[in-house]
Structure formats: C-alpha cells, structure tokens
Coordinates of N, CA, C and O in Angstrom, one line a residue:
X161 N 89.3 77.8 91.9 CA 88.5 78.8 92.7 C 87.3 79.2 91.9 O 87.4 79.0 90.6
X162 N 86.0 79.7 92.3 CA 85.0 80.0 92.2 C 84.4 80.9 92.7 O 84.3 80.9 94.0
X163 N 83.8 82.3 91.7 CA 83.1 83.2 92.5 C 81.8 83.0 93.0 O 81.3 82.0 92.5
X164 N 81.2 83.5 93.7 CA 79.9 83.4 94.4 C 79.4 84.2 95.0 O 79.5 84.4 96.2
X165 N 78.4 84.8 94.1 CA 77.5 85.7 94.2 C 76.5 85.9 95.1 O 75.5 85.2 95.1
X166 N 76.6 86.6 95.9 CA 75.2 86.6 97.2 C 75.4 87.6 97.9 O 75.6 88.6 97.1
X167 N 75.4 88.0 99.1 CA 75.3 89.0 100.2 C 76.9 90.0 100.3 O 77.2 90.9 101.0
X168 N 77.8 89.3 99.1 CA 79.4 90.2 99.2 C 79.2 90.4 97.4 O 78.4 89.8 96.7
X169 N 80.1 91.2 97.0 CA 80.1 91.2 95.6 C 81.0 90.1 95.2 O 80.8 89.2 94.4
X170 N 81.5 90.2 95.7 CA 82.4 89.0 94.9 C 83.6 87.9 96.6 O 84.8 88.1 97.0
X171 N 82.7 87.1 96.7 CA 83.2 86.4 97.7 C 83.5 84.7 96.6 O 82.7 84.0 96.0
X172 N 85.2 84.6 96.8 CA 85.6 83.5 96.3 C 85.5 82.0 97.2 O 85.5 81.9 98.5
X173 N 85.4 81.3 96.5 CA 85.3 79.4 97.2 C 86.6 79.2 96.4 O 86.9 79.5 95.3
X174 N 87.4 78.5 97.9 CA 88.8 77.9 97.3 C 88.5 76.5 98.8 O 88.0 76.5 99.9
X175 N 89.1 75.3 97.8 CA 89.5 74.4 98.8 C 91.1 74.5 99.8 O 92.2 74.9 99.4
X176 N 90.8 74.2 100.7 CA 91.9 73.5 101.3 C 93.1 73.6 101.2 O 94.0 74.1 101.8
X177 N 92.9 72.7 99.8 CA 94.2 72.6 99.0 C 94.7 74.1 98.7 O 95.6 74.6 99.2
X178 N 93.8 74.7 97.6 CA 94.1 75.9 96.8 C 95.0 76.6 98.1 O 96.1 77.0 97.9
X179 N 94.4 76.5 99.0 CA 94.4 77.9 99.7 C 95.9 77.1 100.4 O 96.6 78.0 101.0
X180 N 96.4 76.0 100.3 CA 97.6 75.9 101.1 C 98.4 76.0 100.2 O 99.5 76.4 100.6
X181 N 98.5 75.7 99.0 CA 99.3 75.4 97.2 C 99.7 77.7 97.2 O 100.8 78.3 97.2
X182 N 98.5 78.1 97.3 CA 98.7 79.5 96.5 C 98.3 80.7 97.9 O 97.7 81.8 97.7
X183 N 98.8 80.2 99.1 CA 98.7 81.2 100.2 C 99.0 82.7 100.1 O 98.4 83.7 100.6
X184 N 100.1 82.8 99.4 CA 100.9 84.2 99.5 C 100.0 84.8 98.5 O 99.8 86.1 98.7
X185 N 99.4 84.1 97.4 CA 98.1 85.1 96.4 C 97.0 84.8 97.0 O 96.2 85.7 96.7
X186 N 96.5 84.0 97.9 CA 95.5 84.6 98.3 C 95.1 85.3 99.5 O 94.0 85.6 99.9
X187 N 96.7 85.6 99.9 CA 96.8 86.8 101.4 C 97.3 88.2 100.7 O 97.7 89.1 101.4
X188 N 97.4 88.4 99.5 CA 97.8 89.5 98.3 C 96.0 89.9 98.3 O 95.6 90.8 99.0
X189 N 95.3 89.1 97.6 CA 94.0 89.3 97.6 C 93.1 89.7 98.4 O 92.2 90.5 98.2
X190 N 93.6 89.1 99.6 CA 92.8 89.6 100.8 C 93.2 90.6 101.5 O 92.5 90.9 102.5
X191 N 94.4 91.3 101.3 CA 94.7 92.2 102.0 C 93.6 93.4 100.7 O 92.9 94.2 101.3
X192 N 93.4 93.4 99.6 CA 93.2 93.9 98.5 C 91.8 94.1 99.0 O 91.4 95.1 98.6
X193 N 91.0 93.4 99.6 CA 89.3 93.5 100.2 C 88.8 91.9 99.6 O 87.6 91.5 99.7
X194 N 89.7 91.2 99.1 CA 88.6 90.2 98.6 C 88.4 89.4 99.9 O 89.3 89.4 100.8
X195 N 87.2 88.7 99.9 CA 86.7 87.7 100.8 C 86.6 86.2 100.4 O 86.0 85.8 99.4
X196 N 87.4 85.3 101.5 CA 86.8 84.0 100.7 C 86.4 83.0 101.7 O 86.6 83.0 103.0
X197 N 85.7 82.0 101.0 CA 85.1 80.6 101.7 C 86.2 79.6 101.8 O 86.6 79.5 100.6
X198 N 86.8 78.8 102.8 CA 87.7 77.7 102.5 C 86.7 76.2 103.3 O 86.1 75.9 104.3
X199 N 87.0 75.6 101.7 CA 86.0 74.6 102.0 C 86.8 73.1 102.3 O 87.6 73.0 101.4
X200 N 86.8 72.2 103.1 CA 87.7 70.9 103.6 C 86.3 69.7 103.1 O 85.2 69.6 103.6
X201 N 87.0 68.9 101.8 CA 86.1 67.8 101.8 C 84.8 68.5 101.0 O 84.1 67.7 100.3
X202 N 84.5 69.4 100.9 CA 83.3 70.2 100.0 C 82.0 70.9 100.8 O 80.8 71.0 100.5
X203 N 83.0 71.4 102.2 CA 82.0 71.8 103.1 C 82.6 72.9 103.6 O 83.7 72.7 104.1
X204 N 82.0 74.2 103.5 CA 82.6 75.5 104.2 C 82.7 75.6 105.5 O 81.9 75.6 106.4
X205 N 84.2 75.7 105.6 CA 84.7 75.6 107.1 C 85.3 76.9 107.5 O 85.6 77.2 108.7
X206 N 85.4 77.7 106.5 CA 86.3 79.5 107.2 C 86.0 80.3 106.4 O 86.0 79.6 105.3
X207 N 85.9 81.4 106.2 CA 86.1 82.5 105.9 C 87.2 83.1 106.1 O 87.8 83.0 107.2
X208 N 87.8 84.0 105.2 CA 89.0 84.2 105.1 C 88.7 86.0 104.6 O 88.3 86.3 103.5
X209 N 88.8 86.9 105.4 CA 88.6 88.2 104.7 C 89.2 89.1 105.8 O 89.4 88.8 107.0
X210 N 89.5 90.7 105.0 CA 90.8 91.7 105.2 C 90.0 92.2 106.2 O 88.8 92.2 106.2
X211 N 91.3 92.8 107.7 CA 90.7 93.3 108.8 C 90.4 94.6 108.5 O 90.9 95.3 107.7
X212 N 89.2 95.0 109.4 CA 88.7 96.7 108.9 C 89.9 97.5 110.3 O 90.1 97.4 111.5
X213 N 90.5 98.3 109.2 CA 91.6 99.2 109.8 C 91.3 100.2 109.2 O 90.9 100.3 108.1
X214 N 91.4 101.3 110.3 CA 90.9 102.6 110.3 C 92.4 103.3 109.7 O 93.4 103.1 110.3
X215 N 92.3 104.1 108.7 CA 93.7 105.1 108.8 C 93.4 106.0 109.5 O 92.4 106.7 109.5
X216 N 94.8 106.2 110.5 CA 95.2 107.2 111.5 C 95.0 108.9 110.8 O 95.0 109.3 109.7
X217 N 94.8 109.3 111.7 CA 94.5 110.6 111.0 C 96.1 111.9 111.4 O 96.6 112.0 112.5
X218 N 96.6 112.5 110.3 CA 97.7 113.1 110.6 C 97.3 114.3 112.0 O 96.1 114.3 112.3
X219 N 98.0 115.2 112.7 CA 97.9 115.8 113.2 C 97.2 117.2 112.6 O 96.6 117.9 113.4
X220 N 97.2 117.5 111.4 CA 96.9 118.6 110.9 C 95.6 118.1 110.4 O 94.8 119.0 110.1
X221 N 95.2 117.1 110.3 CA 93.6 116.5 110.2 C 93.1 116.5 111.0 O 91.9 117.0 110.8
X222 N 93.4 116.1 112.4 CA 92.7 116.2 113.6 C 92.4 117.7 114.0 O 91.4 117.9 114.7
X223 N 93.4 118.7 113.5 CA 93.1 120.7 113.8 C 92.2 120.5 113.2 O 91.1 120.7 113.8
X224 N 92.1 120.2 111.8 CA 91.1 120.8 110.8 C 89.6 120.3 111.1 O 88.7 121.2 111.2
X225 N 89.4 118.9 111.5 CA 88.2 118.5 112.2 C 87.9 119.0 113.5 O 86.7 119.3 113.6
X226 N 88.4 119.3 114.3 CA 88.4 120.3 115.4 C 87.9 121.6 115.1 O 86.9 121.9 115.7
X227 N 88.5 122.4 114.1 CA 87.7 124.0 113.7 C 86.4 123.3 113.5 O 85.6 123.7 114.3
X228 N 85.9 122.5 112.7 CA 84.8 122.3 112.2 C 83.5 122.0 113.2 O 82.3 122.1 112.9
X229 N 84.2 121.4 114.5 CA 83.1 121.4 115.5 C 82.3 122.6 116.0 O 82.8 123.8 116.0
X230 N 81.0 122.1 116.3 CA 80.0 123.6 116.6 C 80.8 124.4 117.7 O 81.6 123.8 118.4
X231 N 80.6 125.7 117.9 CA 81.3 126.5 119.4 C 80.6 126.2 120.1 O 79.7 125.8 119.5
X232 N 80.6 126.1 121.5 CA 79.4 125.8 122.8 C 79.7 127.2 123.4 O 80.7 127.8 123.6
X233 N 78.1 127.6 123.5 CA 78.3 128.5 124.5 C 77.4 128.0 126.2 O 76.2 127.8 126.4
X234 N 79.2 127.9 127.2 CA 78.5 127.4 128.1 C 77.3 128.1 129.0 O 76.7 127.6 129.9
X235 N 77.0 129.2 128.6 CA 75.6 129.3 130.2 C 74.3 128.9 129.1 O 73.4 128.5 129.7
X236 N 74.0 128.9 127.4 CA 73.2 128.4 127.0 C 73.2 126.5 127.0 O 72.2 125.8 126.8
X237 N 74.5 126.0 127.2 CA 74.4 124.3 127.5 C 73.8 124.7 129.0 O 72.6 124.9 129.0
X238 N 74.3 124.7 129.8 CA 73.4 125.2 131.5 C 72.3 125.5 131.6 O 71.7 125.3 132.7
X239 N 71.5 126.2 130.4 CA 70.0 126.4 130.7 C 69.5 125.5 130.1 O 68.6 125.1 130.8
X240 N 69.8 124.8 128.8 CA 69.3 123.8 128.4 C 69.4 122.2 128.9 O 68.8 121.3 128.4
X241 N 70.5 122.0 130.0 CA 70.7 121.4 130.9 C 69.5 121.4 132.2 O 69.0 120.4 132.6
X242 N 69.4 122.7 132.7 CA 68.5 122.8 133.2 C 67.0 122.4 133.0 O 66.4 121.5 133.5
X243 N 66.7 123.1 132.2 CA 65.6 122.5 131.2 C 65.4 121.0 131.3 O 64.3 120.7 131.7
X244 N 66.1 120.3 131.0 CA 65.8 118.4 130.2 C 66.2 118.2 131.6 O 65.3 117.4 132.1
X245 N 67.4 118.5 132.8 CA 67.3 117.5 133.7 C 66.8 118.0 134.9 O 66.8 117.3 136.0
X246 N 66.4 119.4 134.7 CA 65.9 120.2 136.2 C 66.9 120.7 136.8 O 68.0 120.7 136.3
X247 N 66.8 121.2 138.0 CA 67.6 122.0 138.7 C 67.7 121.6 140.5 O 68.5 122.2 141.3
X248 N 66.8 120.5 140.7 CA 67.0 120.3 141.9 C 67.7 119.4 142.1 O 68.0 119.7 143.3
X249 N 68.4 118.4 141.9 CA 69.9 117.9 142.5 C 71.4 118.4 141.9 O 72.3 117.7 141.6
X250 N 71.3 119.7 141.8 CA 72.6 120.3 141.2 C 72.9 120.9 142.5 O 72.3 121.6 143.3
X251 N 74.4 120.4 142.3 CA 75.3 120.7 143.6 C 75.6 122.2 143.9 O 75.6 122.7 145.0
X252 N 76.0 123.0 142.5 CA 76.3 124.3 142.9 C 76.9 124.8 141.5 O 77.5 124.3 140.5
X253 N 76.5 126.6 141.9 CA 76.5 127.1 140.6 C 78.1 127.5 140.2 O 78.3 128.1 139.1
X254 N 78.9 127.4 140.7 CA 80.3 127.8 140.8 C 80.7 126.8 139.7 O 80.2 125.7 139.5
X255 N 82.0 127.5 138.8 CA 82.3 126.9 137.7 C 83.5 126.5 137.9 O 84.5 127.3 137.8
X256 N 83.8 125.3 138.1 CA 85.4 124.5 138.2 C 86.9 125.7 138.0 O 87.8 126.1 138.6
X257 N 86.3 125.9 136.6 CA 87.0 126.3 135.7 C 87.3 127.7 135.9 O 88.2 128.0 135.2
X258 N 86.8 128.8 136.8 CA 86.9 130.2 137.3 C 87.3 129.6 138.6 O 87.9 130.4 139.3
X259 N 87.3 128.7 139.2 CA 88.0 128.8 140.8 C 89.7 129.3 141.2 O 90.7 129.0 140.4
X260 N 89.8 129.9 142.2 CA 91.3 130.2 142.2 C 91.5 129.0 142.8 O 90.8 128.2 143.5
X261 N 92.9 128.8 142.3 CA 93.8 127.6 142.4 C 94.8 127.9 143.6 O 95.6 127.1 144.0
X262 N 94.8 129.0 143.9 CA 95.8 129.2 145.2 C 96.0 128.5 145.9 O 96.8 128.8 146.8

C-alpha cells in the first residue's frame, strides 16, 4: 500500500490483490474515513471510501433546536408577503386556522 497525496489527505493505493488478502483491515479503515484507490494490473479501477451518514438526532435535540428557531409573527409574514408577491391573486383573508370546524 501507498499513500497519495492530492485532493484527499491521505487517500491510499492498494492492488487487487492487497485489497482481496487484507479486506476485513481495509473495511476497519474505511469505515475509520480512510479513502482508497484499487488498482487491477497498475491501473485505477475503484475507489473504495466510508458512506457519509448523518447521526440521528435524539428527541431532546430536536426540542432544543426547535426553541432556537426565530418566532413568526403571522400578520407581519402577510404584509411582507404582500409586499414581495402583491395582493391581487390572493384567494381570501380568512385564516384556516381560526375557522370553526363544526
């Protein structure tokens, strides 16, 4: 194996072989962030590097980022709505959300 300096910090060159002889270390590595080149005959044929996985956020992370969002106050989004998209194809001023449901 060989490191190789360029556009990753440290992206390794393994043949073929390497990579079929020492799989389970170099799927240890890769899960670790390393990146590599697999070369057949002395010609780069794959890339081999760790999937980007997001960690889940617990429930008490998702409250806490929630408090942190700005408040809306809706009749200042509605004038400023008004403003940027006008007022002439709006269906009507009644608010969903105050209708009785009876």
């Amino acid at each position: 194996m060989r490191d190789t300096r360029g556009y990753t910090d440290s992206m390794k060159l393994i043949t073929q072989r390497e990579f079929r002889n020492n799989s389970a270390a170099v799927m240890d590595a890769v899960e670790m962030g390393e990146i590599y080149h697999i070369t057949r005959n002395g010609t780069e044929v794959a890339e081999l590097r760790p999937l980007s996985r997001r960690r889940r956020l617990t429930a008490e992370e998702l409250v806490t980022r929630h408090r942190r969002l700005p408040r809306v106050d809706p009749e200042e989004m509605r004038h400023e709505a008004d403003q940027f998209f006008g007022t002439s194809d709006r269906i009507g001023d009644d608010d969903p959300w105050q209708r009785d449901h009876a």
